[in-house]
Amino acid sequence: MKVVATASGTVPNPLFVGAVVEGDALDPNIPAVLTASSAQFSILPRMGLAPGSYTGRVMLLACADSACKQTLGGTPLPVSYRVTVRPAFKVSPQSVRQRATGGQASSATVQVQLPAGVDSFTVSPPQDAPWLELGTPSAGGQPLVFKSWRSGTYATQLEIRAGDKTAYVAVNYTVEMPPGGERELAAQPATMSFVSTEGAGSPPQTLTLVLPSWDASEPVPTVDYASDGSNAWLSFRRTAAGLELTADAGNLAAGAYGATVVITPRLPAQPVRVPVSLTVGPGLLAIPAASMLVDAQTTADLKPLLVAVQVAGGAAQRFTASADASWLRVLTPTGVTGDTLGLGLDQAAVAELPNFASYTTEVTVRSVLSNVTPISFTVSLDKRLPEVHGVGPYVAISGQTQRVHVRGRGFSPAGDPVSRLSIGSLSLSNVERISDSEMVATVTPSSAGPQAVRFANALNLDQGGVALQVLAPQNYGYAAVPTDGAKRSLVYDAPRQAAYAVNVGKESLNRFRYADGRWTLDATSVPSILDAGLSPDGSSLVVTATPGRLHLVDPDTLATTFTLNHAAGFARNLTYVSFGITPTNEGRSWLPSGSDWNELVYFDHRLRSIEARPSQPDLLTSFYGGPWTAGSRDGQRMAVVQSASISPTPPMLIWDSRQGRLLTNPAGLTFSYDIHLSDDGSRVILDGWEVRDGDFGLVGRVPPSAVTGYITLVGLMSPDGRRAYVLGYPEAGLGTQPTTQVPRVFVFDTSAPNTASSQLMLVGSFDLQHWPTCRASAYDCSWRARSAISPDGATLFFAGDAHFVVAPVPQPLRTVSVLLKPVPRSGLTMQRWLPLGR
């Protein structure tokens, strides 16, 4: 405050003024400003006064001397005062420095004096100092709690507000390393894996926790689940060692699941994350694949297939089962795990399935628990019911005993094959099962008509069959049909009473048909025709042409029903030598394939494709310019001539359908231009002069004396192998001059080997009235007629470039009851004409 004192009158000079302060509330230093008639005193309160009210006086002096021994103007003048000190905002200390050892906590207090009119203060918690905790403020100030912390030096600043006043306090915290060093929060193991099954739990596992050295407070565990839609499968509880974790797959489907256990301690320790995986396997144990077989022995009361349904873990569950395929019946569509599931066959559905094939279906087992994954297992069915594909020969003659080969598959499982095989209404004898694909039986049909060949199965399912054509003996009269053009092969078709000749000269297939007591000729053009032969069952003609065309031709209409192009081509072999395309009873027609060095292949009639013969690495073949083949009528045996164009000449091979392989003949035979076998292959005549048995033992040769004056080129065996028919041309008739001489057929007994002389016994002979071929020797004339014999052995057929000749065998010459007379040997040399070239 300011106090002004004035004076009147004369003021001495010099004039001294002063003031005396009574009490401690005022600043003793009181400045004064003098004028001519006044003095102004500035009175201030003492600095640092505590809040409160102070009173007192100030004595003002005017003096004539500096020691104020002589006062003037009635001084001292008293001036009373009152000093009121209101509270001010005050914080102390201005900075806090705290020290501690890791693992220990400490505290301090910041004093806060509130300003007048303010009854509280606030301290903003520092965001950068998790190690510092603010206690509850009180009248005494703000308590500070220094947490147990990781060693280091830390600093922050506190902001304290009271009303509109703000103060700042610097805080420094130094934590020293504890004895033995520090340790962080740790968990062992670092990862955890659980394995369970649907609907079941898994044994608990312990997660050991090591707390940090500076904080023994309880960390907070939580579980974060992977983003796969699963949760609540992992639980934990606190133990002395750490955490005990338990995984429960009660509501989980099979699969892999993930979660993370997060152990969150107080700062400054960092959270520890422990990945946890759960692999949930199927709740139902896998069922191995099962198989079922339907074969000849399978019966309608087939025992069911039983499979066990097991739960992988946990309590038993109810289940349902279903199959995808109609042929499999689920006999127990519902059950409880631990039971067996019964499976059976639906006979009607099985009957509709193609035979000799495998089928697979899935059986699915489902638990009634929605989270349990269904399991599936496969059931395979092999349908192997016996079936008949062919019979050889496919023609039998009523009144004659015939041994027939039944070919097919699935014969082996039949316990009693004799009772399963049937050939129409015929009585069977000497029934023998050769293999899974071959049966042999002897029949003696009493009347003509087709006989169904079948092999029954225990289920009585019809697998079809083939027909054995039983024909009455066919008694033809002698006939000759003029025909020109070189003939390559001749095939006789007994059921249709027709013969087919490959006319390479006219590039056509000639057909000679018998009807109304006479033979007629018609033909169909086949450009570049090579050869022809009947299919193994006689239903089609197989016709080949260069370079590699194969046709199936309807024998009744001569219309082509199927064509196949063989890229490797078909070999021509010798131009005018062939015995026709040879069928065998496995359903094959054999063909030469190539252009020079060839191969023997076959057309599979069931597959309708060209197939390579079975591999025989140990067999050396030399099919140069060949092969050509001739087979037995029962389709069981085939002679294979490799070549006539290379030296040394390779041996003749034999195909045995029973063995399914080519064999080298044991007699050292090489090639022949003319080969004919009996029905069962037990006899074979080579080039019209040598007969051998089924083991290639010599039966006998044509004695030269028996055919004096004739050249023999063509030979035929009777169906039963007891007769050999040899066509001879008179030597005198082979010139260009007219002649009345005609060809002659010599008949020889071949019922038994002639071990004494190795010569065949002549039974008799008969003449033809026409020459099948031309008589003159010319480039375009082949003397070697192509020949065939009827299945009843009663008729011979010859075809050449002049005539198709039908020659009935006189009845006395057909049987062995004819008196056989040995033919005297003579010094004549047998003449054989072998055409050279191709």
Coordinates of N, CA and C in Angstrom, one line a residue, residues 40-142:
Q40 N 5.9 10.1 0.4 CA 5.1 8.9 0.0 C 5.8 7.7 0.4
F41 N 5.1 6.8 1.2 CA 5.7 5.6 1.7 C 5.0 4.4 1.0
S42 N 5.9 3.5 0.4 CA 5.3 2.2 -0.2 C 5.5 1.1 0.8
I43 N 4.4 0.6 1.3 CA 4.4 -0.5 2.3 C 3.9 -1.8 1.6
L44 N 4.8 -2.8 1.7 CA 4.4 -4.1 1.1 C 4.5 -5.2 2.1
P45 N 3.6 -6.3 1.9 CA 3.7 -7.4 2.8 C 5.0 -8.2 2.6
R46 N 5.5 -8.8 3.7 CA 6.7 -9.6 3.6 C 6.4 -10.8 2.7
M47 N 7.4 -11.1 1.9 CA 7.3 -12.3 1.0 C 7.4 -13.5 1.8
G48 N 6.7 -14.6 1.4 CA 6.7 -15.9 2.0 C 5.9 -16.1 3.2
L49 N 5.0 -15.2 3.4 CA 4.1 -15.3 4.6 C 3.2 -16.5 4.4
A50 N 3.0 -17.2 5.4 CA 2.1 -18.4 5.4 C 0.7 -17.8 5.3
P51 N -0.2 -18.6 4.7 CA -1.5 -18.1 4.7 C -2.1 -17.8 6.1
G52 N -2.8 -16.6 6.2 CA -3.4 -16.2 7.5 C -3.6 -14.7 7.5
S53 N -4.0 -14.2 8.7 CA -4.3 -12.7 8.8 C -3.3 -12.1 9.8
Y54 N -2.6 -11.0 9.4 CA -1.6 -10.4 10.3 C -2.0 -8.9 10.5
T55 N -1.8 -8.4 11.8 CA -2.1 -7.0 12.1 C -0.9 -6.3 12.8
G56 N -0.9 -5.0 12.8 CA 0.2 -4.3 13.4 C 0.1 -2.8 13.1
R57 N 1.3 -2.1 13.4 CA 1.4 -0.7 13.0 C 2.7 -0.4 12.3
V58 N 2.6 0.7 11.6 CA 3.8 1.2 11.0 C 4.0 2.7 11.6
M59 N 5.1 3.0 12.2 CA 5.3 4.3 12.8 C 6.2 5.1 11.8
L60 N 5.5 6.2 11.3 CA 6.2 7.0 10.3 C 6.9 8.2 11.0
L61 N 8.1 8.5 10.6 CA 9.0 9.5 11.3 C 9.4 10.5 10.3
A62 N 9.5 11.8 10.8 CA 10.1 12.9 10.1 C 11.2 13.5 11.1
C63 N 12.4 13.6 10.6 CA 13.5 13.9 11.6 C 14.4 14.9 10.9
A64 N 15.0 15.6 11.9 CA 15.9 16.7 11.4 C 17.3 16.1 11.3
D65 N 17.6 15.0 11.8 CA 18.9 14.4 11.7 C 18.7 12.9 11.2
S66 N 19.8 12.4 10.8 CA 19.7 11.0 10.2 C 19.5 10.0 11.3
A67 N 19.8 10.3 12.5 CA 19.6 9.3 13.6 C 18.2 9.5 14.2
C68 N 17.5 10.5 13.6 CA 16.1 10.7 14.0 C 16.0 10.9 15.5
K69 N 17.0 11.7 16.0 CA 16.9 12.0 17.5 C 16.0 13.2 17.7
Q70 N 15.8 14.0 16.6 CA 14.9 15.1 16.7 C 13.8 14.9 15.7
T71 N 12.6 14.6 16.2 CA 11.5 14.4 15.4 C 10.8 15.7 15.1
L72 N 10.1 15.7 14.0 CA 9.4 16.9 13.5 C 8.0 16.6 13.3
G73 N 7.2 17.6 13.3 CA 5.8 17.6 12.9 C 4.9 16.6 13.7
G74 N 5.2 16.4 14.9 CA 4.4 15.6 15.8 C 4.5 14.1 15.5
T75 N 5.6 13.7 14.8 CA 5.9 12.3 14.5 C 6.5 11.7 15.7
P76 N 6.5 10.4 15.9 CA 6.0 9.4 14.9 C 4.5 9.4 14.8
L77 N 4.1 9.1 13.5 CA 2.7 9.0 13.2 C 2.4 7.5 13.1
P78 N 1.5 6.9 13.9 CA 1.1 5.5 13.8 C 0.2 5.3 12.6
V79 N 0.5 4.2 11.8 CA -0.5 3.7 10.8 C -0.7 2.2 11.0
S80 N -2.0 1.9 11.4 CA -2.3 0.5 11.6 C -2.5 -0.2 10.3
Y81 N -2.2 -1.5 10.3 CA -2.4 -2.3 9.0 C -2.9 -3.7 9.4
R82 N -3.5 -4.3 8.4 CA -3.9 -5.7 8.4 C -3.5 -6.3 7.1
V83 N -2.7 -7.4 7.2 CA -2.3 -8.2 6.1 C -2.9 -9.5 6.1
T84 N -3.7 -9.8 5.0 CA -4.3 -11.1 4.9 C -3.6 -11.8 3.8
V85 N -3.1 -13.0 4.1 CA -2.4 -13.9 3.1 C -3.3 -15.0 2.8
R86 N -3.7 -15.0 1.6 CA -4.6 -16.1 1.1 C -3.6 -17.3 0.7
P87 N -4.1 -18.7 0.7 CA -3.3 -19.8 0.3 C -3.0 -19.7 -1.2
A88 N -1.8 -20.1 -1.6 CA -1.3 -20.1 -3.0 C -1.1 -21.6 -3.4
F89 N -1.1 -21.9 -4.8 CA -0.8 -23.2 -5.3 C 0.7 -23.5 -5.2
K90 N 1.0 -24.7 -4.5 CA 2.4 -25.0 -4.3 C 2.6 -26.5 -4.3
V91 N 3.6 -26.9 -5.0 CA 3.9 -28.3 -5.1 C 5.4 -28.5 -4.7
S92 N 5.6 -29.5 -3.9 CA 7.0 -29.8 -3.5 C 7.1 -31.3 -3.2
P93 N 8.2 -31.9 -3.5 CA 9.4 -31.3 -4.2 C 9.1 -31.1 -5.7
Q94 N 10.0 -30.3 -6.3 CA 9.8 -30.1 -7.7 C 10.3 -31.3 -8.6
S95 N 11.1 -32.2 -8.0 CA 11.5 -33.4 -8.7 C 11.6 -34.5 -7.7
V96 N 11.3 -35.7 -8.1 CA 11.4 -36.9 -7.2 C 12.4 -37.9 -7.8
R97 N 13.3 -38.3 -7.1 CA 14.3 -39.3 -7.5 C 14.2 -40.5 -6.6
Q98 N 13.8 -41.7 -7.2 CA 13.6 -42.9 -6.4 C 14.5 -44.0 -6.9
R99 N 15.0 -44.8 -5.9 CA 15.8 -46.0 -6.2 C 15.3 -47.2 -5.6
A100 N 15.4 -48.4 -6.3 CA 14.9 -49.6 -5.7 C 15.7 -50.8 -6.4
T101 N 15.6 -52.0 -5.8 CA 16.2 -53.2 -6.3 C 15.1 -54.0 -7.0
G102 N 15.4 -54.6 -8.1 CA 14.4 -55.4 -8.8 C 13.7 -56.4 -7.9
G103 N 12.4 -56.5 -7.9 CA 11.6 -57.4 -7.1 C 11.1 -56.6 -5.9
Q104 N 11.4 -55.3 -5.7 CA 11.0 -54.6 -4.6 C 10.2 -53.4 -5.1
A105 N 9.2 -53.0 -4.3 CA 8.4 -51.8 -4.6 C 8.8 -50.7 -3.6
S106 N 8.5 -49.4 -3.9 CA 8.8 -48.3 -3.0 C 7.8 -47.2 -3.2
S107 N 7.8 -46.2 -2.4 CA 6.8 -45.1 -2.5 C 7.4 -43.8 -2.1
A108 N 6.7 -42.7 -2.5 CA 7.1 -41.3 -2.2 C 5.8 -40.5 -2.3
T109 N 5.9 -39.2 -1.7 CA 4.7 -38.3 -1.7 C 5.1 -37.0 -2.3
V110 N 4.3 -36.4 -3.1 CA 4.4 -35.1 -3.6 C 3.4 -34.2 -2.9
Q111 N 4.0 -33.2 -2.1 CA 3.1 -32.3 -1.3 C 2.4 -31.3 -2.3
V112 N 1.2 -31.0 -2.0 CA 0.4 -30.1 -2.9 C -0.4 -29.2 -2.0
Q113 N -0.1 -27.8 -2.1 CA -0.9 -26.8 -1.4 C -1.8 -26.2 -2.4
L114 N -3.1 -26.2 -2.0 CA -4.1 -25.8 -2.9 C -4.3 -24.2 -2.8
P115 N -4.5 -23.6 -3.9 CA -4.8 -22.1 -3.9 C -6.1 -21.8 -3.3
A116 N -6.3 -20.6 -2.9 CA -7.5 -20.1 -2.2 C -8.7 -20.4 -3.2
G117 N -9.7 -20.9 -2.6 CA -10.9 -21.1 -3.4 C -10.9 -22.4 -4.2
V118 N -9.8 -23.2 -4.0 CA -9.7 -24.5 -4.7 C -9.6 -25.6 -3.6
D119 N -10.5 -26.6 -3.7 CA -10.5 -27.6 -2.7 C -10.0 -28.9 -3.2
S120 N -9.5 -29.1 -4.4 CA -9.0 -30.3 -4.9 C -7.9 -30.1 -6.0
F121 N -7.2 -31.1 -6.3 CA -6.3 -31.1 -7.4 C -6.3 -32.4 -8.1
T122 N -5.8 -32.4 -9.3 CA -5.8 -33.6 -10.1 C -4.4 -33.9 -10.6
V123 N -4.1 -35.2 -10.7 CA -2.8 -35.6 -11.3 C -3.1 -36.5 -12.5
S124 N -2.6 -36.1 -13.6 CA -2.9 -37.0 -14.8 C -1.9 -38.1 -14.8
P125 N -2.4 -39.4 -14.8 CA -1.5 -40.6 -14.8 C -0.6 -40.5 -16.0
P126 N 0.6 -40.6 -15.9 CA 1.6 -40.6 -17.0 C 1.4 -41.8 -17.9
Q127 N 1.2 -41.6 -19.2 CA 1.0 -42.8 -20.1 C 2.3 -43.5 -20.4
D128 N 3.4 -42.8 -20.2 CA 4.7 -43.4 -20.5 C 5.4 -44.1 -19.3
A129 N 4.7 -44.2 -18.2 CA 5.4 -44.8 -17.0 C 4.5 -45.8 -16.3
P130 N 4.4 -47.0 -17.0 CA 3.7 -48.1 -16.3 C 4.2 -48.5 -15.0
W131 N 5.5 -48.2 -14.7 CA 6.1 -48.5 -13.5 C 5.7 -47.7 -12.3
L132 N 5.0 -46.6 -12.6 CA 4.5 -45.6 -11.6 C 3.0 -45.7 -11.4
E133 N 2.6 -45.8 -10.2 CA 1.2 -45.9 -9.9 C 0.8 -44.7 -8.9
L134 N -0.3 -44.0 -9.2 CA -0.7 -42.9 -8.3 C -1.6 -43.5 -7.2
G135 N -1.2 -43.1 -6.0 CA -2.1 -43.5 -4.9 C -3.3 -42.6 -4.8
T136 N -4.0 -42.8 -3.7 CA -5.2 -41.9 -3.5 C -4.8 -40.6 -2.9
P137 N -5.1 -39.4 -3.6 CA -4.6 -38.2 -3.1 C -5.3 -37.8 -1.7
S138 N -4.6 -37.1 -0.9 CA -5.1 -36.7 0.4 C -4.7 -35.2 0.7
A139 N -5.1 -34.8 1.9 CA -4.7 -33.4 2.2 C -3.2 -33.2 2.2
G140 N -2.5 -34.3 2.5 CA -1.1 -34.2 2.5 C -0.4 -34.2 1.2
G141 N -1.1 -34.5 0.1 CA -0.5 -34.5 -1.2 C -0.8 -35.8 -2.0
Q142 N 0.0 -36.0 -3.0 CA -0.2 -37.1 -3.9 C 0.8 -38.3 -3.6

